[in-house]
Short mmCIF file of C-alpha atoms and ligand atoms in Angstrom, two decimals:
data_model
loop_
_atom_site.label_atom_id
_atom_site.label_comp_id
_atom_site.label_asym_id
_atom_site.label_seq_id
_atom_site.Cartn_x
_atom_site.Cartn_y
_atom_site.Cartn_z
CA UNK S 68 -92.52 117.67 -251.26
CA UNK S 69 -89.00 116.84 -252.60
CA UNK S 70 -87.44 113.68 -251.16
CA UNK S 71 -84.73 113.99 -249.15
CA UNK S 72 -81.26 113.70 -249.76
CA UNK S 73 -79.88 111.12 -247.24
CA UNK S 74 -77.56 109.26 -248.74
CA UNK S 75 -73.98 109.80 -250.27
CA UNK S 76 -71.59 107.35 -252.13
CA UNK S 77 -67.94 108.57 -251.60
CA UNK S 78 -66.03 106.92 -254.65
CA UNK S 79 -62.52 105.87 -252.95
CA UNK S 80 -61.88 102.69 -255.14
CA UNK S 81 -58.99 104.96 -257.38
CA UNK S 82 -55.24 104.36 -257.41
CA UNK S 83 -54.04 107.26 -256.81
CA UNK S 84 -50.96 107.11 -258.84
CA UNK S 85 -49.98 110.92 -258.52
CA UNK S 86 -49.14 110.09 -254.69
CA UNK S 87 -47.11 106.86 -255.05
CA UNK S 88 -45.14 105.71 -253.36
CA UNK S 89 -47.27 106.46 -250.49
CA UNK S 90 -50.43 105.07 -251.99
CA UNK S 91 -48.95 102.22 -252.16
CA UNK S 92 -49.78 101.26 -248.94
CA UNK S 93 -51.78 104.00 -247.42
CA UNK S 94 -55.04 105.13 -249.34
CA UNK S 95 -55.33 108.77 -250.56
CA UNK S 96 -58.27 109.28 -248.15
CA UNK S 97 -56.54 108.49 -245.36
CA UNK S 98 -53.21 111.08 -245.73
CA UNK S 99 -53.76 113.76 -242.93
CA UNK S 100 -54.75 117.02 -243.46
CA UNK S 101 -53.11 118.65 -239.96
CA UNK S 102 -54.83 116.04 -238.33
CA UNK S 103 -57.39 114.63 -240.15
CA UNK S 104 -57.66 112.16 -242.96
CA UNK S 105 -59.48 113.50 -245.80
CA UNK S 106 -62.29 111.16 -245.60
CA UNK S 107 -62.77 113.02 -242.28
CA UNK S 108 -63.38 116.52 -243.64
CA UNK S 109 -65.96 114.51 -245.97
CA UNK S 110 -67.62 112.76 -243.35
CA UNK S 111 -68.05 116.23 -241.75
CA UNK S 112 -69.55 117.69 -244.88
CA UNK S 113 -72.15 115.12 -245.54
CA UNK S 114 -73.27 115.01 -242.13
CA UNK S 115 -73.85 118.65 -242.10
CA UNK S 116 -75.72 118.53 -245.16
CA UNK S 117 -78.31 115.87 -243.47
CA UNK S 118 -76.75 112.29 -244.90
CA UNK S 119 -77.81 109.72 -242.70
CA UNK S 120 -76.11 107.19 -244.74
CA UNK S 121 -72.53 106.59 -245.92
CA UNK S 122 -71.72 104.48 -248.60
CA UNK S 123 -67.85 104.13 -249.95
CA UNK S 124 -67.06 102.73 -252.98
CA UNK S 125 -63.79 101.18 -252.16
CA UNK S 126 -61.12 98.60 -253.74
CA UNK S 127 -58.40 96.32 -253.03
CA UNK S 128 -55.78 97.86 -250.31
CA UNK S 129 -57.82 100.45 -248.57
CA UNK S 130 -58.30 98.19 -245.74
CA UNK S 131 -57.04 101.37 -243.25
CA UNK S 132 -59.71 103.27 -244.38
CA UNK S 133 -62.22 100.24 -243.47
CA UNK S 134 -60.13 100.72 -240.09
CA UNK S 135 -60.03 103.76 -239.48
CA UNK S 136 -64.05 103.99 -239.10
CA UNK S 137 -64.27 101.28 -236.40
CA UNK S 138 -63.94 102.80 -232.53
CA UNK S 139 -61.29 101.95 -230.40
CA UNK S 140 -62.74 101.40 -227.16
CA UNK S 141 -59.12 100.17 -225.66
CA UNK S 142 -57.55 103.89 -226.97
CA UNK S 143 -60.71 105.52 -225.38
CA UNK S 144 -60.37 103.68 -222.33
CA UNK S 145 -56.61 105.08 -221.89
CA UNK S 146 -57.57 108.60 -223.06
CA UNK S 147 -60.23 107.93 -219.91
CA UNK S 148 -57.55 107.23 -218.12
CA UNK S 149 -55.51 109.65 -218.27
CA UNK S 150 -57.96 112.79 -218.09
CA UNK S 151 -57.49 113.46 -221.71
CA UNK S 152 -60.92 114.89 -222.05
CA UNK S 153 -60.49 116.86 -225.24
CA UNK S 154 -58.65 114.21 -227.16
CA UNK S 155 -61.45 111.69 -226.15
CA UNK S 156 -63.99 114.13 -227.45
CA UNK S 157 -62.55 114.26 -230.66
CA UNK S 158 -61.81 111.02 -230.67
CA UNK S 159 -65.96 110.00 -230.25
CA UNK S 160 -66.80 113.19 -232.74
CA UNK S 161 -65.23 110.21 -235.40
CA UNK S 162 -67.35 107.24 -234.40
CA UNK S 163 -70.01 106.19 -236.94
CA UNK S 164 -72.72 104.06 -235.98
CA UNK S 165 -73.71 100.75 -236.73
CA UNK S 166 -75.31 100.37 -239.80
CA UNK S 167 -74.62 103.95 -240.89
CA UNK S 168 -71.74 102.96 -242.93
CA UNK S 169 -71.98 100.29 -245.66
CA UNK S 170 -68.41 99.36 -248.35
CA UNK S 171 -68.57 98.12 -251.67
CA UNK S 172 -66.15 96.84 -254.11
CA UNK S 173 -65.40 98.53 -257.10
CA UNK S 174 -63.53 94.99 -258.43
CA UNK S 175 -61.53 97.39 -261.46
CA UNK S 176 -60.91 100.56 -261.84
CA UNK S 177 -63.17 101.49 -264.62
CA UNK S 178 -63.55 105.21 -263.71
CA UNK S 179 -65.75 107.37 -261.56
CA UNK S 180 -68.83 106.75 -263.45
CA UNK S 181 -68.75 102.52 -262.95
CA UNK S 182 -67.52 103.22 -259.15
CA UNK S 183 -70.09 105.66 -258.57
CA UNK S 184 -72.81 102.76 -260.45
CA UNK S 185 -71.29 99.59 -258.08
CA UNK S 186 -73.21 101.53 -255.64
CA UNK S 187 -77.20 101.61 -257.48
CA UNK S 188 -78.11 98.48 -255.36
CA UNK S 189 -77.92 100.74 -252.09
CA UNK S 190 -79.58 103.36 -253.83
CA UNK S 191 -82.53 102.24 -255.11
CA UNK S 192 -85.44 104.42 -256.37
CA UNK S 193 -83.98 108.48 -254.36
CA UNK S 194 -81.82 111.21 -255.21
CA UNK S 195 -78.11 110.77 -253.76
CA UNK S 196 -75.12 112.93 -253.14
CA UNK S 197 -71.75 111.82 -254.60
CA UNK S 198 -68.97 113.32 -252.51
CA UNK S 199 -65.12 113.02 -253.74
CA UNK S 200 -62.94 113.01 -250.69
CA UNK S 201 -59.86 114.62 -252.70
CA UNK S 202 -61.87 117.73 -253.21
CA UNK S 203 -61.43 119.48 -249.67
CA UNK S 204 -63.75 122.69 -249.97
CA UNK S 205 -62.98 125.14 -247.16
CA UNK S 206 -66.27 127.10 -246.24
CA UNK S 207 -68.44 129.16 -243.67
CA UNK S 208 -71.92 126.83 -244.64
CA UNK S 209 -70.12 123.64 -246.21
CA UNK S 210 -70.74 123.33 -249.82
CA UNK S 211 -72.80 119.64 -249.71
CA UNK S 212 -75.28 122.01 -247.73
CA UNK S 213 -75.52 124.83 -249.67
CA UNK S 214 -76.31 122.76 -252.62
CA UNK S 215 -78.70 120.70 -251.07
CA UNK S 216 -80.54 123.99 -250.32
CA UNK S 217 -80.66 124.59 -253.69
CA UNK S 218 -81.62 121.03 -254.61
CA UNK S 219 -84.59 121.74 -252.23
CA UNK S 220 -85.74 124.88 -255.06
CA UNK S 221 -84.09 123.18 -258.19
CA UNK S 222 -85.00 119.81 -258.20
CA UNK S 223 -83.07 117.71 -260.42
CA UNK S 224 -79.38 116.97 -260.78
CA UNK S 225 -76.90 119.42 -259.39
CA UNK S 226 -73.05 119.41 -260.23
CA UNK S 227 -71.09 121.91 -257.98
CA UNK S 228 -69.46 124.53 -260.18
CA UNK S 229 -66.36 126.81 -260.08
CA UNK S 230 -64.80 128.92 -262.73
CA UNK S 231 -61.52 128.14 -264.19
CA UNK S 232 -59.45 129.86 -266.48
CA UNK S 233 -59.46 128.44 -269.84
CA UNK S 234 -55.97 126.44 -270.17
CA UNK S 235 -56.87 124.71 -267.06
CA UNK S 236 -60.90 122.73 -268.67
CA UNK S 237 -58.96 119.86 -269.85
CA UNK S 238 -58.30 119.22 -266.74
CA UNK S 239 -62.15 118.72 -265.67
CA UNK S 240 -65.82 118.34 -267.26
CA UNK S 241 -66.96 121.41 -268.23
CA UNK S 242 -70.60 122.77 -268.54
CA UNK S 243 -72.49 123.92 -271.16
CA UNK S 244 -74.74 126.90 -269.78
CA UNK S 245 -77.92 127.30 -270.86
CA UNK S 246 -79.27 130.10 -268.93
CA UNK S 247 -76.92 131.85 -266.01
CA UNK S 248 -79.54 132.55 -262.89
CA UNK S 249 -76.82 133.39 -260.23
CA UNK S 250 -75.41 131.39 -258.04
CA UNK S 251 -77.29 128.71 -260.13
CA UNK S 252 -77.17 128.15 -263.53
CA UNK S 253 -79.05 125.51 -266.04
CA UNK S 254 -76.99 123.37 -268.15
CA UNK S 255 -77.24 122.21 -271.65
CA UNK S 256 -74.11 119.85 -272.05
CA UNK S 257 -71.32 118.95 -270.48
CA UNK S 258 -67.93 118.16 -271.79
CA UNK S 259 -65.27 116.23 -270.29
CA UNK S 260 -61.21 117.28 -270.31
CA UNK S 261 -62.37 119.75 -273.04
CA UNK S 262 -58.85 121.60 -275.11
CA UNK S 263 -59.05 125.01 -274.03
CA UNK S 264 -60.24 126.33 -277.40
CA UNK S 265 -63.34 124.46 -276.92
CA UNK S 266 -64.58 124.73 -273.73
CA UNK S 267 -67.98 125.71 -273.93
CA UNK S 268 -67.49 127.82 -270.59
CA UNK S 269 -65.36 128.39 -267.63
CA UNK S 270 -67.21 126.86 -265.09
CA UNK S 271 -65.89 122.68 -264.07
CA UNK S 272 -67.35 120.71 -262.39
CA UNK S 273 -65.77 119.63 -259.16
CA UNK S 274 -66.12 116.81 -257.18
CA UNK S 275 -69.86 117.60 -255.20
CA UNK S 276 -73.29 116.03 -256.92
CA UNK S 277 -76.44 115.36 -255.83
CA UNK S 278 -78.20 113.14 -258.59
CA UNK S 279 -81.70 111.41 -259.33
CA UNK S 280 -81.69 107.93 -259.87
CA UNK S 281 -81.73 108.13 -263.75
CA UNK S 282 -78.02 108.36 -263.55
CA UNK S 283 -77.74 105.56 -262.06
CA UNK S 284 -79.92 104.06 -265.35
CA UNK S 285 -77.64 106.13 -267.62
CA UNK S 286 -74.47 104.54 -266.39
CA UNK S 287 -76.08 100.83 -266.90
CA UNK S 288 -75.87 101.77 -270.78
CA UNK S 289 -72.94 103.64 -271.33
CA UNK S 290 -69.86 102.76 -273.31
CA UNK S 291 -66.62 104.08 -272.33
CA UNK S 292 -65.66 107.60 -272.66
CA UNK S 293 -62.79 109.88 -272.52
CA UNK S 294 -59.57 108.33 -271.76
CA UNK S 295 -61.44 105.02 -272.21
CA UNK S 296 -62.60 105.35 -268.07
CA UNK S 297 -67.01 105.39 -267.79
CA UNK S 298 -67.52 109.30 -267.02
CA UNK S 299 -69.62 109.89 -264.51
CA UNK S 300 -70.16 113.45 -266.56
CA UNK S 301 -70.96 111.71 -269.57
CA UNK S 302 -73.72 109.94 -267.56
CA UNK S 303 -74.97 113.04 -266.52
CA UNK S 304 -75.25 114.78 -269.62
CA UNK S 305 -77.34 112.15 -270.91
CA UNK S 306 -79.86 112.77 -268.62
CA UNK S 307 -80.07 116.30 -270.20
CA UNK S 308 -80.66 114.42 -273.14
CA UNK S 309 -83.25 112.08 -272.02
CA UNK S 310 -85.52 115.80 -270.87
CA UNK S 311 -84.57 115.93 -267.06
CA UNK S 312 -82.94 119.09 -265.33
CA UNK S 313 -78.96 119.60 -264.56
CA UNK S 314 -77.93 122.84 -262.84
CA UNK S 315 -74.22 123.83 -262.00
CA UNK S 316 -73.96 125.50 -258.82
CA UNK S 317 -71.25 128.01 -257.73
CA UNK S 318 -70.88 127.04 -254.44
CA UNK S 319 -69.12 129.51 -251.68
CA UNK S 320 -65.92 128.78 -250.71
CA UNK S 321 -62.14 127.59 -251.79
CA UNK S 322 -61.78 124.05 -252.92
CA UNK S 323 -58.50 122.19 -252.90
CA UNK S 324 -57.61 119.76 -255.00
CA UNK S 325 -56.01 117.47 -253.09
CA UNK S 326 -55.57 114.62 -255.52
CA UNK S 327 -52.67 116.47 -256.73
CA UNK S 328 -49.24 116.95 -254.70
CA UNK S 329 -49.74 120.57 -254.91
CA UNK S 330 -53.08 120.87 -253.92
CA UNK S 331 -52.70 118.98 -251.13
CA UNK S 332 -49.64 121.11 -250.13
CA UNK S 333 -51.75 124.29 -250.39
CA UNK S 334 -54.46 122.79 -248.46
CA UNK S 335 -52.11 121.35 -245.38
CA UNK S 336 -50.74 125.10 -245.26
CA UNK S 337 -54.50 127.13 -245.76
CA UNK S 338 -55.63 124.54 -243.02
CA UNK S 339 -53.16 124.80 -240.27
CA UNK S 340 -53.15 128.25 -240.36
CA UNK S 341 -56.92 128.36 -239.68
CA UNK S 342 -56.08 126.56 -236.53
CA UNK S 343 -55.39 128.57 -233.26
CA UNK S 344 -53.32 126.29 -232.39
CA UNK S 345 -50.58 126.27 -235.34
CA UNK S 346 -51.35 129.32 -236.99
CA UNK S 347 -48.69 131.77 -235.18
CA UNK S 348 -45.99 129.51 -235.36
CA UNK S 349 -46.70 128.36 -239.09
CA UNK S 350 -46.99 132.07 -240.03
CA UNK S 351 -43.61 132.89 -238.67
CA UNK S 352 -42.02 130.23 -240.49
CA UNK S 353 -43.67 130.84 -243.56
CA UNK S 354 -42.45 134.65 -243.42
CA UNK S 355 -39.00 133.55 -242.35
CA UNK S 356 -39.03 131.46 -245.61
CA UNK S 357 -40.20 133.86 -247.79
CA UNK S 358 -37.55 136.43 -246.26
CA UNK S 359 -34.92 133.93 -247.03
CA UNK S 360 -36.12 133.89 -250.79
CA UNK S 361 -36.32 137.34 -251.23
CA UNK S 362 -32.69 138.01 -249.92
CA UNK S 363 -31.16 135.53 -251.93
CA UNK S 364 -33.12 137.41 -255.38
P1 UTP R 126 -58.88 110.50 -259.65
O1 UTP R 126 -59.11 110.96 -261.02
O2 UTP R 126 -58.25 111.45 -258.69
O3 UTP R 126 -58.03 109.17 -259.72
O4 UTP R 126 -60.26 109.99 -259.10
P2 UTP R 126 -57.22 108.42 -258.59
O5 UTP R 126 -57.01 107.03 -259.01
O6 UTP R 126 -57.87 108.61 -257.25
O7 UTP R 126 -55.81 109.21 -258.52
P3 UTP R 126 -54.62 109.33 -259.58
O8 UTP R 126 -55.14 110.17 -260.71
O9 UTP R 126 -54.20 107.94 -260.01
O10 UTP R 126 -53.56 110.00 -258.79
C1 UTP R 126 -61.23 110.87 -258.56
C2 UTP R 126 -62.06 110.13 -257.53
O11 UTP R 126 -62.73 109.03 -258.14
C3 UTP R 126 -62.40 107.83 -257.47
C4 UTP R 126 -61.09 108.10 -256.78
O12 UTP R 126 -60.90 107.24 -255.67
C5 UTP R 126 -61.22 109.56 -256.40
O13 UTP R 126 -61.98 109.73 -255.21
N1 UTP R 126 -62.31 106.74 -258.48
C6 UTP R 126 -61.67 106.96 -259.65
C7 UTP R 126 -62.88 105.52 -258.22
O14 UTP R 126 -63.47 105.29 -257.14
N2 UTP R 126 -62.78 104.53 -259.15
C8 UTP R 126 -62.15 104.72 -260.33
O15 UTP R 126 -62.11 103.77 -261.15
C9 UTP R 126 -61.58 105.97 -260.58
#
């Protein structure tokens, strides 16, 4: 019998330069989504996928995403008060409890390889999930679970995959495919921020793993890599190396990439008009706008 996959590490230590001058002040995993902080959709997804424990790897300034897991009993009370049943609900849907949440410090920020390593002490001797709160993944089964499914056949590390055309690899770590098997496929090498010309395929890896401790062992050794940060793909691809199993899976569903302003954008819009509640009047104004365009062409 495999052993479970119970714990996650969300790396949140990053700067997140691309949204100053929000961030700052305000982490990147706290900016709402509709109504949610992104951390939230992530929270969501781990839970679903059976993670009993929640580790964040997190730096100097995020202290309102520290805050934002503690309950407010004196807002609860009011919400009490006042008959607010549904708010209060949703409210309590955010609590964690004690002990089910543990921070560490990521003291530089070295990349998402050495944040994703501050973490090994929590870890210990079991195969984790690494979740990356800027990739939002909108999907019928969330993608954390369908991969641990697969982690339950496949054993060894898993990278969640998703085609991209060719001028956009630099942008990610891109996998080497050693045999295609479907929705799963096993990997040979990985390449990070590849040029386009030498990309050894169009599937990147986005920002869902579920790893084996050797990882964790790889990233004690390694030097620096690309753009001088510690790669968490590079740590991963040395694991091929060293004999044990990678697979890239092509999880179902969109994923937004909402470390970028336009990703984010695209995310607040395909969000909101999933909700009953916004959708109609969203929709209107987004044909109204789009009217407006035309006309003026
Ligand atoms: P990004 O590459 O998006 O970097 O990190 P960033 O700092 O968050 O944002 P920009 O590029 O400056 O706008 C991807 C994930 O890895 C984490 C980030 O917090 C984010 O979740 N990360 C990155 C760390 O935890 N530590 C690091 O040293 C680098």
């Amino acid at each position: 019998m495999r052993k479970k996959v119970t714990k996650a590490i969300f790396p949140v230590a990053g700067l997140g330069t691309r949204f100053l001058p929000a961030t700052k002040s305000v982490p990147k995993e706290i900016m709402t989504l509709v109504d949610r902080p992104l951390v939230q959709y992530a929270i969501d997804e781990a839970r679903a996928a059976g993670i009993k424990e929640f580790i964040f790897v997190t730096s100097r300034g995020k202290g309102a995403l520290e805050d934002y897991f503690d309950h407010a009993p004196a807002l609860e009370q009011e919400l009490r008060r006042k008959n607010k049943t549904k708010l209060l609900e949703i409210l309590k849907s955010t609590n964690m409890d004690s002990g089910e949440i543990a921070y560490v410090r990521q003291h530089k920020a070295l990349g998402l390889g050495h944040a994703v390593w501050c973490a090994r002490r929590l870890i210990a001797n079991e195969p984790f999930a690494v979740i990356l709160p800027d990739d939002v993944i909108a999907a019928e089964k969330p993608c954390l679970q369908q991969m641990v499914e697969a982690y339950e056949e496949t054993g060894g590390n898993i990278v969640a995959a998703m085609e991209v055309p060719p001028e956009k690899a630099g942008a990610y770590g891109v996998l080497d495919v050693a045999e295609d098997m479907g929705p799963v496929v096993s990997v040979k090498g990985m390449v990070e921020k590849p040029k386009a010309e030498e990309a050894p395929s169009n599937l990147a890896v986005i920002g869902r793993y579920i790893l084996t401790p050797s990882v964790l062992q790889n990233l004690n050794r390694m030097k620096q890599g690309a753009g001088g940060e510690i790669q968490l793909t590079d740590a991963i691809a040395a694991d091929i190396e060293a004999g044990n199993p990678v697979f890239g899976y092509r999880f179902r569903g969109q994923r937004f990439d909402c470390g970028s302003k336009a990703g984010f954008l695209q995310a607040t819009v395909a969000f909101a008009l999933a909700r009953d509640d916004l959708r109609e009047e969203l929709w209107q104004y987004l044909n109204e706008i789009v009217q407006v365009d035309k006309a003026a062409q």
